[in-house]
């Protein structure tokens, strides 16, 4: 990934985190001349990270609308960070950027710039970088796959939506697993179905799980607590690591 970033500074000490805990950090970066990038995020390292020299898969977690703003603690209230807070261990790194807006969609260019910096500081297997997002973050996951196709080996939008016309930009080697509940009264199931069908038409590696009787909030936990998702995710790999 090549970005026009002239100055980068991490205001928290990356690499000093205790394993098994999601730590709050902030990226303060300048892209180009006038665009300032400020993102709060949580960073999780597996229990054996500090005792190993191996490169690890990395999951980008994009939260739903209720966790946006400037209070990074809100990000721990749902999704993968919530599972970590509750004591669950994962065999991969988790990068959880906070959407700085409480109303707008994720600024995915800022997320990508932050991801670039994180991957330069941590031991990341660049053939195994994944993006998982719920609701507003599901929209972000679709958009990341379209705008930065060479980054992600797998994309997991949960109760999200997007623009199907841009799916032709996605990586032919990436895998998609889409989740949505039939009782979702926030984001219609049809939003996911249309995007999935477009992927099928493009001959992408895609699967769709429609969860009967599950509402908007329920589908997040149904997906993330499904062991099959993690088994599948960690098998996905790009043939060549992005530079």
Coordinates of N, CA and C in Angstrom, one line a residue:
X1 N 0.8 -1.2 0.0 CA 0.0 0.0 0.0 C 0.9 1.2 0.0
X2 N 0.7 2.1 -0.9 CA 1.5 3.3 -1.0 C 0.6 4.5 -0.8
X3 N 0.9 5.3 0.2 CA 0.1 6.5 0.5 C 0.9 7.7 0.5
X4 N 0.4 8.8 0.2 CA 1.1 10.1 0.2 C 1.0 10.7 1.6
X5 N 1.8 10.2 2.4 CA 1.9 10.6 3.8 C 3.2 11.2 4.1
X6 N 3.2 12.5 4.3 CA 4.5 13.2 4.5 C 5.0 13.2 5.9
X7 N 4.1 13.1 6.9 CA 4.5 13.1 8.3 C 3.6 12.2 9.1
X8 N 4.2 11.3 9.9 CA 3.4 10.4 10.7 C 4.0 10.4 12.1
X9 N 3.1 10.5 13.1 CA 3.5 10.5 14.5 C 2.5 9.7 15.3
X10 N 2.9 8.8 16.0 CA 2.0 8.0 16.9 C 2.2 8.7 18.3
X11 N 1.0 9.1 18.9 CA 1.1 9.8 20.2 C 1.1 8.8 21.3
X12 N 0.8 7.5 21.1 CA 0.9 6.5 22.1 C 2.1 5.6 21.7
X13 N 2.7 4.9 22.7 CA 3.9 4.1 22.4 C 3.5 2.8 21.8
X14 N 3.5 2.6 20.5 CA 3.2 1.4 19.9 C 4.3 0.4 20.2
X15 N 3.9 -0.9 20.4 CA 4.8 -1.9 20.7 C 5.0 -2.2 22.2
X16 N 4.5 -1.3 23.1 CA 4.6 -1.4 24.5 C 3.4 -2.0 25.2
X17 N 2.4 -2.5 24.3 CA 1.2 -3.0 24.9 C 1.4 -4.4 25.5
X18 N 0.6 -4.6 26.5 CA 0.5 -6.0 27.1 C -0.3 -6.8 26.2
X19 N 0.1 -8.1 26.0 CA -0.7 -9.0 25.1 C -2.0 -9.3 25.7
X20 N -3.0 -9.6 24.9 CA -4.3 -10.1 25.3 C -5.2 -9.0 25.8
X21 N -4.8 -7.7 25.6 CA -5.6 -6.6 26.0 C -5.7 -5.6 24.9
X22 N -6.9 -5.0 24.7 CA -7.0 -4.0 23.6 C -6.7 -2.7 24.2
X23 N -5.6 -2.0 23.7 CA -5.1 -0.8 24.3 C -5.6 0.4 23.4
X24 N -5.9 1.5 24.0 CA -6.2 2.7 23.2 C -5.0 3.5 22.8
X25 N -5.0 3.9 21.5 CA -3.9 4.6 20.9 C -4.5 5.7 20.0
X26 N -3.7 6.6 19.5 CA -4.2 7.6 18.6 C -3.1 7.8 17.5
X27 N -3.6 7.9 16.3 CA -2.8 8.3 15.2 C -3.0 9.7 14.9
X28 N -1.9 10.5 14.8 CA -1.9 11.9 14.3 C -1.0 11.9 13.1
X29 N -1.6 12.1 11.9 CA -0.8 12.0 10.7 C -1.2 13.2 9.8
X30 N -0.3 13.5 8.9 CA -0.6 14.5 7.9 C -0.4 13.9 6.5
X31 N -1.5 13.9 5.7 CA -1.4 13.3 4.4 C -1.4 14.5 3.4
X32 N -0.4 14.5 2.5 CA -0.3 15.6 1.6 C 0.1 16.9 2.3
X33 N -0.6 18.0 2.1 CA -0.2 19.3 2.7 C -1.2 19.7 3.7
X34 N -2.5 19.5 3.4 CA -3.5 20.1 4.3 C -4.4 19.2 5.0
X35 N -4.4 17.9 4.7 CA -5.3 17.0 5.3 C -4.7 16.4 6.6
X36 N -5.3 16.7 7.7 CA -4.8 16.1 9.0 C -5.7 14.9 9.3
X37 N -5.0 13.8 9.7 CA -5.6 12.6 10.1 C -5.5 12.3 11.5
X38 N -6.6 12.3 12.3 CA -6.6 12.0 13.7 C -7.6 10.9 13.9
X39 N -7.1 9.8 14.4 CA -8.0 8.7 14.7 C -7.6 8.0 16.0
X40 N -8.6 7.8 16.9 CA -8.4 7.0 18.1 C -8.7 5.6 17.6
X41 N -8.0 4.6 18.3 CA -8.2 3.2 18.0 C -7.7 2.4 19.1
X42 N -8.3 1.1 19.1 CA -7.8 0.1 20.0 C -6.9 -0.9 19.3
X43 N -5.9 -1.4 19.9 CA -5.0 -2.3 19.3 C -4.9 -3.5 20.3
X44 N -5.2 -4.7 19.7 CA -5.1 -5.9 20.5 C -4.0 -6.8 19.9
X45 N -3.2 -7.4 20.8 CA -2.2 -8.3 20.4 C -2.4 -9.7 21.1
X46 N -2.2 -10.8 20.4 CA -2.4 -12.1 21.0 C -1.5 -12.3 22.2
X47 N -1.9 -13.3 23.0 CA -1.2 -13.6 24.3 C 0.3 -13.9 24.0
X48 N 0.6 -14.6 22.9 CA 2.0 -15.0 22.6 C 2.7 -14.0 21.7
X49 N 2.2 -12.9 21.5 CA 2.8 -11.9 20.6 C 4.2 -11.5 21.0
X50 N 4.4 -11.1 22.3 CA 5.7 -10.6 22.7 C 6.7 -11.7 22.8
X51 N 6.3 -12.9 23.0 CA 7.3 -14.0 23.1 C 7.6 -14.7 21.8
X52 N 7.0 -14.2 20.7 CA 7.2 -14.8 19.4 C 7.8 -13.8 18.4
X53 N 8.4 -14.3 17.4 CA 8.9 -13.4 16.3 C 8.1 -13.6 15.0
X54 N 7.0 -14.3 15.1 CA 6.2 -14.6 14.0 C 5.4 -13.4 13.5
X55 N 5.0 -13.4 12.2 CA 4.0 -12.4 11.7 C 2.6 -12.9 11.9
X56 N 1.7 -12.1 12.3 CA 0.3 -12.5 12.7 C -0.7 -11.9 11.7
X57 N -1.8 -12.7 11.5 CA -2.9 -12.1 10.7 C -3.5 -10.9 11.5
X58 N -4.1 -10.0 10.8 CA -4.7 -8.8 11.4 C -6.1 -8.6 10.9
X59 N -7.0 -8.4 11.9 CA -8.4 -8.1 11.6 C -8.7 -6.6 11.9
X60 N -9.2 -5.9 10.9 CA -9.7 -4.5 11.1 C -11.2 -4.7 11.5
X61 N -11.5 -4.1 12.7 CA -12.9 -4.1 13.1 C -13.5 -2.7 13.0
X62 N -14.6 -2.6 12.3 CA -15.3 -1.4 12.1 C -16.6 -1.5 12.8
X63 N -16.8 -0.6 13.9 CA -17.9 -0.7 14.8 C -19.2 -0.1 14.1
X64 N -20.3 -0.2 14.9 CA -21.6 0.3 14.4 C -21.7 1.8 14.8
X65 N -22.8 2.4 14.6 CA -23.0 3.8 14.8 C -22.9 4.3 16.2
X66 N -23.3 3.5 17.2 CA -23.4 4.0 18.5 C -22.0 4.2 19.2
X67 N -20.9 3.7 18.6 CA -19.6 3.8 19.2 C -18.8 5.0 18.6
X68 N -19.3 5.8 17.7 CA -18.6 6.9 17.1 C -18.4 8.0 18.1
X69 N -17.4 8.9 17.7 CA -17.2 10.1 18.5 C -15.7 10.2 19.0
X70 N -15.5 10.6 20.2 CA -14.1 10.8 20.7 C -13.9 10.0 22.0
X71 N -14.8 9.3 22.5 CA -14.6 8.5 23.7 C -14.3 7.1 23.3
X72 N -13.0 6.7 23.3 CA -12.6 5.5 22.8 C -13.1 4.3 23.6
X73 N -13.5 4.5 24.8 CA -14.0 3.5 25.7 C -15.3 2.9 25.1
X74 N -16.1 3.7 24.3 CA -17.3 3.3 23.7 C -17.1 2.1 22.7
X75 N -15.9 2.1 22.1 CA -15.6 1.1 21.1 C -15.6 -0.3 21.8
X76 N -15.3 -0.3 23.1 CA -15.2 -1.6 23.8 C -16.6 -2.2 24.2
X77 N -17.6 -1.5 23.8 CA -18.9 -1.9 24.3 C -19.6 -2.8 23.3
X78 N -19.0 -3.1 22.2 CA -19.6 -4.0 21.2 C -18.6 -4.7 20.3
X79 N -19.0 -5.7 19.6 CA -18.2 -6.3 18.6 C -17.0 -7.0 19.1
X80 N -15.9 -7.1 18.3 CA -14.7 -7.8 18.7 C -14.1 -7.2 20.0
X81 N -14.0 -5.9 20.1 CA -13.5 -5.3 21.4 C -14.2 -5.7 22.6
X82 N -15.6 -5.9 22.5 CA -16.4 -6.3 23.6 C -16.0 -7.8 24.0
X83 N -15.9 -8.6 23.0 CA -15.5 -10.0 23.2 C -14.1 -10.1 23.9
X84 N -13.2 -9.2 23.5 CA -11.9 -9.1 24.2 C -12.0 -8.7 25.6
X85 N -12.8 -7.6 25.8 CA -13.0 -7.1 27.2 C -13.6 -8.2 28.1
X86 N -14.4 -9.1 27.5 CA -15.0 -10.2 28.3 C -14.1 -11.4 28.5
X87 N -12.9 -11.3 27.9 CA -11.9 -12.3 28.2 C -11.6 -13.3 27.1
X88 N -12.2 -13.1 25.9 CA -12.0 -13.9 24.8 C -10.6 -13.6 24.2
X89 N -9.8 -14.7 23.8 CA -8.5 -14.5 23.2 C -8.6 -14.9 21.7
X90 N -7.9 -14.2 20.9 CA -7.8 -14.4 19.5 C -6.4 -14.6 19.0
X91 N -6.2 -15.5 18.0 CA -4.8 -15.7 17.5 C -4.4 -14.7 16.5
X92 N -4.9 -13.6 16.5 CA -4.6 -12.5 15.5 C -4.6 -11.2 16.1
X93 N -4.0 -10.2 15.5 CA -4.0 -8.8 15.9 C -5.4 -8.2 15.5
X94 N -5.9 -7.3 16.3 CA -7.1 -6.6 16.0 C -6.9 -5.1 16.1
X95 N -7.2 -4.5 15.0 CA -7.1 -3.0 14.9 C -8.5 -2.4 14.8
X96 N -8.9 -1.7 15.8 CA -10.3 -1.2 15.9 C -10.3 0.3 15.9
X97 N -10.4 1.0 14.7 CA -10.4 2.4 14.7 C -11.8 2.9 15.1
X98 N -11.8 4.1 15.7 CA -13.1 4.7 16.1 C -13.5 5.7 15.0
X99 N -14.7 5.6 14.5 CA -15.3 6.6 13.6 C -15.4 7.9 14.4
X100 N -14.7 9.0 14.0 CA -14.8 10.2 14.7 C -16.1 10.9 14.6
X101 N -17.0 10.5 13.7 CA -18.3 11.1 13.6 C -19.4 10.2 14.3
X102 N -20.3 10.8 14.9 CA -21.4 10.0 15.5 C -22.6 9.9 14.5
X103 N -22.5 10.5 13.3 CA -23.6 10.6 12.4 C -23.2 10.1 11.0
X104 N -21.9 10.3 10.6 CA -21.5 10.0 9.2 C -20.9 8.6 9.1
X105 N -20.7 8.1 7.9 CA -20.0 6.9 7.7 C -18.5 7.0 8.0
X106 N -17.8 5.9 8.1 CA -16.4 5.9 8.4 C -15.6 6.7 7.3
X107 N -14.6 7.5 7.7 CA -13.7 8.1 6.7 C -12.6 7.1 6.4
X108 N -12.9 6.3 5.3 CA -12.1 5.1 5.1 C -10.7 5.5 4.6
X109 N -10.5 6.6 4.0 CA -9.1 7.0 3.7 C -8.3 7.2 4.9
X110 N -8.9 7.8 6.0 CA -8.1 7.9 7.2 C -7.9 6.5 7.9
X111 N -8.9 5.6 7.8 CA -8.7 4.3 8.3 C -7.5 3.6 7.6
X112 N -7.5 3.7 6.3 CA -6.4 3.1 5.5 C -5.1 3.6 5.9
X113 N -5.0 5.0 6.1 CA -3.7 5.6 6.4 C -3.3 5.1 7.8
X114 N -4.2 5.0 8.7 CA -3.9 4.5 10.1 C -3.4 3.0 10.0
X115 N -4.1 2.2 9.1 CA -3.8 0.8 9.0 C -2.4 0.7 8.4
X116 N -2.0 1.5 7.5 CA -0.6 1.5 6.9 C 0.4 1.7 8.0
X117 N 0.1 2.6 8.9 CA 1.1 2.9 10.0 C 1.1 1.7 11.0
X118 N -0.1 1.2 11.3 CA -0.1 0.1 12.3 C 0.7 -1.1 11.7
X119 N 0.5 -1.4 10.4 CA 1.2 -2.5 9.8 C 2.7 -2.3 9.7
X120 N 3.1 -1.1 9.8 CA 4.6 -0.8 9.8 C 5.2 -1.0 11.1
X121 N 4.3 -0.9 12.2 CA 4.8 -1.0 13.6 C 4.7 -2.4 14.2
X122 N 3.7 -3.2 13.7 CA 3.5 -4.5 14.2 C 3.9 -5.6 13.2
X123 N 4.1 -6.8 13.7 CA 4.5 -7.9 12.8 C 3.2 -8.4 12.2
X124 N 2.9 -8.0 11.0 CA 1.6 -8.4 10.4 C 1.9 -9.2 9.2
X125 N 1.2 -10.3 9.0 CA 1.3 -11.1 7.8 C 0.4 -10.4 6.8
X126 N 1.0 -9.8 5.9 CA 0.2 -8.9 4.9 C -0.6 -9.7 3.9
X127 N -0.4 -11.0 3.9 CA -1.2 -11.8 3.0 C -2.5 -12.2 3.7
X128 N -2.6 -11.9 5.0 CA -3.8 -12.3 5.8 C -4.3 -11.1 6.6
X129 N -4.7 -10.1 5.9 CA -5.4 -8.9 6.5 C -6.8 -8.9 6.2
X130 N -7.7 -8.8 7.2 CA -9.1 -9.0 7.0 C -9.9 -7.7 7.5
X131 N -11.0 -7.4 6.9 CA -11.9 -6.4 7.5 C -13.3 -6.9 7.8
X132 N -13.7 -6.6 9.0 CA -15.0 -7.1 9.5 C -15.7 -5.9 10.1
X133 N -17.0 -5.7 9.6 CA -17.7 -4.5 10.1 C -19.2 -4.7 10.3
X134 N -19.7 -4.0 11.3 CA -21.1 -4.2 11.6 C -21.9 -2.9 11.4
X135 N -23.1 -3.0 10.7 CA -24.0 -1.8 10.5 C -23.2 -0.7 9.8
X136 N -23.0 0.4 10.4 CA -22.3 1.5 9.8 C -20.9 1.0 9.4
X137 N -20.3 0.2 10.3 CA -19.0 -0.5 10.0 C -19.1 -1.5 8.8
X138 N -20.3 -2.1 8.6 CA -20.5 -2.9 7.5 C -20.4 -2.2 6.2
X139 N -21.0 -1.0 6.2 CA -20.9 -0.1 5.0 C -19.4 0.2 4.8
X140 N -18.7 0.4 5.9 CA -17.2 0.7 5.8 C -16.5 -0.5 5.2
X141 N -16.8 -1.7 5.6 CA -16.2 -2.9 5.1 C -16.3 -3.0 3.6
X142 N -17.6 -2.8 3.1 CA -17.8 -2.9 1.7 C -16.9 -1.8 1.0
X143 N -16.9 -0.6 1.5 CA -16.2 0.5 0.9 C -14.7 0.3 0.9
X144 N -14.2 -0.3 2.0 CA -12.7 -0.6 2.1 C -12.4 -1.6 1.0
X145 N -13.2 -2.6 0.8 CA -12.9 -3.7 -0.2 C -12.9 -3.1 -1.6
X146 N -13.8 -2.1 -1.8 CA -13.8 -1.5 -3.2 C -12.7 -0.5 -3.4
X147 N -12.3 0.3 -2.4 CA -11.3 1.4 -2.6 C -9.9 0.9 -2.4
X148 N -9.7 -0.1 -1.6 CA -8.4 -0.6 -1.3 C -8.4 -2.1 -1.5
X149 N -8.6 -2.6 -2.7 CA -8.8 -4.0 -3.0 C -7.6 -4.9 -2.8
X150 N -6.4 -4.3 -2.9 CA -5.2 -5.1 -2.7 C -4.8 -5.4 -1.3
X151 N -5.6 -4.8 -0.3 CA -5.2 -4.9 1.1 C -5.8 -6.2 1.7
X152 N -7.0 -6.5 1.4 CA -7.7 -7.5 2.2 C -7.9 -8.9 1.5
X153 N -7.6 -9.9 2.3 CA -7.8 -11.2 1.9 C -9.2 -11.7 2.1
X154 N -9.9 -11.1 3.0 CA -11.3 -11.4 3.3 C -12.1 -10.2 3.8
X155 N -13.3 -10.2 3.5 CA -14.2 -9.1 3.9 C -15.5 -9.7 4.5
X156 N -15.9 -9.2 5.7 CA -17.0 -9.7 6.4 C -18.0 -8.5 6.7
X157 N -18.9 -8.2 5.9 CA -19.9 -7.1 6.2 C -21.1 -7.8 7.0
X158 N -21.4 -7.2 8.1 CA -22.5 -7.7 8.9 C -23.6 -6.6 9.0
X159 N -24.7 -6.9 8.4 CA -25.8 -6.0 8.4 C -25.4 -4.6 7.9
X160 N -24.7 -4.6 6.8 CA -24.3 -3.4 6.2 C -24.9 -3.2 4.8
X161 N -24.4 -2.3 4.0 CA -24.8 -2.0 2.7 C -23.8 -1.2 1.9
X162 N -24.1 -0.8 0.7 CA -23.2 -0.1 -0.1 C -23.6 0.1 -1.5
X163 N -22.6 0.5 -2.3 CA -22.9 0.7 -3.8 C -22.4 -0.5 -4.6
X164 N -23.4 -1.2 -5.1 CA -23.0 -2.5 -5.9 C -22.2 -2.2 -7.1
X165 N -22.3 -1.0 -7.7 CA -21.7 -0.6 -8.9 C -20.2 -0.6 -8.8
X166 N -19.7 -0.4 -7.6 CA -18.2 -0.3 -7.4 C -17.6 -1.7 -7.0
X167 N -18.4 -2.7 -6.9 CA -17.9 -4.0 -6.5 C -17.0 -4.6 -7.6
X168 N -17.1 -4.1 -8.8 CA -16.1 -4.6 -9.9 C -14.7 -4.2 -9.5
X169 N -14.5 -3.3 -8.6 CA -13.1 -2.9 -8.2 C -12.5 -3.9 -7.2
X170 N -13.3 -4.7 -6.6 CA -12.8 -5.6 -5.6 C -11.8 -6.6 -6.1
X171 N -11.0 -7.1 -5.2 CA -9.9 -8.1 -5.6 C -10.6 -9.4 -5.9
X172 N -10.2 -9.9 -7.1 CA -10.7 -11.2 -7.6 C -10.3 -12.3 -6.7
X173 N -9.2 -12.1 -5.9 CA -8.7 -13.2 -5.0 C -9.2 -13.1 -3.6
X174 N -10.0 -12.0 -3.3 CA -10.5 -11.9 -1.9 C -11.8 -12.7 -1.7
X175 N -12.0 -13.1 -0.5 CA -13.2 -13.9 -0.1 C -14.2 -13.0 0.7
X176 N -15.5 -13.2 0.5 CA -16.5 -12.4 1.2 C -17.4 -13.4 1.9
X177 N -17.8 -13.0 3.1 CA -18.8 -13.7 3.9 C -19.8 -12.6 4.4
X178 N -21.0 -12.6 3.9 CA -22.0 -11.5 4.2 C -23.0 -12.1 5.2
X179 N -23.3 -11.3 6.3 CA -24.3 -11.8 7.3 C -25.4 -10.7 7.3
X180 N -26.6 -11.2 7.5 CA -27.8 -10.3 7.7 C -28.9 -11.1 8.3
X181 N -29.7 -10.4 9.1 CA -30.9 -11.0 9.7 C -32.1 -10.7 9.0
X182 N -33.1 -11.6 9.0 CA -34.4 -11.4 8.3 C -35.2 -10.3 9.0
X183 N -35.0 -10.1 10.3 CA -35.9 -9.2 11.1 C -35.2 -7.9 11.3
X184 N -34.2 -7.6 10.5 CA -33.5 -6.3 10.6 C -34.4 -5.1 10.1
X185 N -34.7 -4.2 11.1 CA -35.6 -3.1 10.7 C -34.7 -1.8 10.7
X186 N -33.4 -1.9 10.7 CA -32.5 -0.8 10.6 C -31.9 -0.7 9.2
X187 N -31.2 -1.8 8.8 CA -30.7 -1.9 7.5 C -31.4 -3.1 6.8
X188 N -32.1 -2.9 5.7 CA -32.9 -4.0 5.1 C -32.0 -5.1 4.6
X189 N -32.5 -6.3 4.8 CA -31.8 -7.5 4.3 C -31.5 -7.4 2.8
X190 N -32.4 -6.7 2.1 CA -32.1 -6.6 0.6 C -30.8 -5.8 0.3
X191 N -30.4 -5.0 1.2 CA -29.1 -4.3 1.0 C -27.9 -5.2 0.8
X192 N -27.9 -6.3 1.7 CA -26.9 -7.3 1.6 C -27.1 -8.2 0.4
X193 N -28.3 -8.6 0.2 CA -28.6 -9.5 -0.9 C -28.2 -9.0 -2.3
X194 N -28.5 -7.7 -2.5 CA -28.1 -7.1 -3.8 C -26.6 -7.1 -4.0
X195 N -25.9 -6.8 -2.9 CA -24.4 -6.7 -3.0 C -23.9 -8.2 -3.2
X196 N -24.4 -9.1 -2.5 CA -24.0 -10.5 -2.6 C -24.2 -11.0 -4.1
X197 N -25.4 -10.7 -4.6 CA -25.7 -11.2 -5.9 C -24.8 -10.5 -7.0
X198 N -24.4 -9.3 -6.7 CA -23.5 -8.6 -7.6 C -22.1 -9.3 -7.6
X199 N -21.7 -9.7 -6.4 CA -20.4 -10.5 -6.2 C -20.5 -11.8 -7.0
X200 N -21.6 -12.5 -6.9 CA -21.7 -13.7 -7.6 C -21.7 -13.5 -9.1
X201 N -22.3 -12.4 -9.6 CA -22.2 -12.1 -11.0 C -20.8 -11.8 -11.5
X202 N -20.0 -11.3 -10.5 CA -18.6 -11.0 -10.9 C -17.7 -12.2 -10.7
X203 N -18.3 -13.3 -10.2 CA -17.6 -14.6 -10.0 C -16.6 -14.4 -8.9
X204 N -16.9 -13.6 -7.9 CA -16.1 -13.5 -6.7 C -16.4 -14.7 -5.7
X205 N -15.4 -15.0 -4.9 CA -15.6 -16.0 -3.8 C -16.5 -15.4 -2.7
X206 N -17.8 -15.7 -2.7 CA -18.7 -15.0 -1.8 C -19.7 -16.0 -1.3
X207 N -20.1 -15.8 0.0 CA -21.1 -16.5 0.6 C -22.0 -15.6 1.4
X208 N -23.3 -16.0 1.6 CA -24.3 -15.2 2.3 C -25.0 -16.0 3.3
X209 N -25.0 -15.5 4.6 CA -25.7 -16.2 5.7 C -26.9 -15.3 6.1
X210 N -28.1 -15.7 5.8 CA -29.3 -15.0 6.2 C -29.8 -15.7 7.4
X211 N -29.9 -15.0 8.5 CA -30.2 -15.6 9.8 C -31.7 -15.3 10.1
X212 N -32.5 -16.4 10.1 CA -33.9 -16.3 10.3 C -34.3 -15.8 11.7
X213 N -35.2 -14.8 11.7 CA -35.7 -14.3 13.0 C -34.8 -13.4 13.8
X214 N -33.6 -13.1 13.2 CA -32.6 -12.3 13.9 C -32.7 -10.8 13.5
X215 N -32.7 -9.9 14.5 CA -32.8 -8.5 14.2 C -31.5 -7.9 14.1
X216 N -31.4 -6.5 14.0 CA -30.2 -5.8 13.7 C -29.1 -6.0 14.7
X217 N -29.4 -5.9 15.9 CA -28.4 -6.0 17.0 C -28.0 -7.5 17.1
X218 N -28.9 -8.4 16.9 CA -28.7 -9.8 17.1 C -27.7 -10.4 16.1
X219 N -27.7 -9.9 14.9 CA -26.9 -10.5 13.9 C -25.4 -10.3 14.1
X220 N -25.1 -9.1 14.8 CA -23.7 -8.9 15.1 C -23.1 -10.0 16.0
X221 N -23.9 -10.3 17.1 CA -23.4 -11.4 18.0 C -23.5 -12.8 17.4
X222 N -24.5 -13.0 16.6 CA -24.7 -14.3 16.0 C -23.5 -14.6 15.1
X223 N -23.0 -13.6 14.3 CA -21.9 -13.8 13.4 C -20.6 -13.9 14.2
X224 N -20.3 -13.0 15.1 CA -19.1 -13.0 15.8 C -18.9 -14.2 16.8
X225 N -20.0 -14.8 17.2 CA -19.9 -15.9 18.1 C -19.9 -17.3 17.4
X226 N -19.9 -17.2 16.0 CA -19.9 -18.4 15.2 C -18.5 -18.9 15.0
X227 N -18.1 -20.0 15.6 CA -16.7 -20.5 15.4 C -16.3 -20.7 13.9
X228 N -17.3 -21.0 13.1 CA -17.1 -21.3 11.7 C -16.5 -20.0 11.0
X229 N -17.0 -18.9 11.5 CA -16.5 -17.6 10.9 C -15.0 -17.5 11.0
X230 N -14.5 -17.7 12.3 CA -13.1 -17.6 12.5 C -12.2 -18.6 11.9
X231 N -12.8 -19.9 11.8 CA -12.1 -20.9 11.1 C -11.9 -20.6 9.6
X232 N -13.0 -20.1 9.0 CA -13.0 -19.7 7.6 C -12.1 -18.5 7.4
X233 N -12.2 -17.5 8.3 CA -11.4 -16.3 8.0 C -9.9 -16.6 8.0
X234 N -9.4 -17.3 9.0 CA -8.0 -17.6 9.1 C -7.4 -18.4 7.9
X235 N -8.3 -19.0 7.2 CA -7.8 -19.8 6.0 C -7.7 -18.9 4.8
X236 N -8.2 -17.7 4.8 CA -8.1 -16.8 3.6 C -6.7 -16.1 3.6
X237 N -6.2 -16.1 2.4 CA -4.9 -15.6 2.2 C -4.7 -15.1 0.8
X238 N -4.1 -13.9 0.6 CA -3.7 -13.4 -0.7 C -2.5 -14.2 -1.2
X239 N -2.4 -14.4 -2.5 CA -1.2 -15.1 -3.0 C 0.1 -14.3 -2.9
X240 N 0.0 -13.0 -3.0 CA 1.1 -12.1 -2.9 C 0.8 -11.0 -1.9
X241 N 1.7 -10.7 -1.0 CA 1.5 -9.7 0.0 C 1.6 -8.3 -0.6
X242 N 0.6 -7.4 -0.3 CA 0.7 -6.0 -0.7 C 2.0 -5.4 -0.2
X243 N 2.6 -4.5 -1.0 CA 3.8 -3.8 -0.6 C 3.4 -2.4 0.0

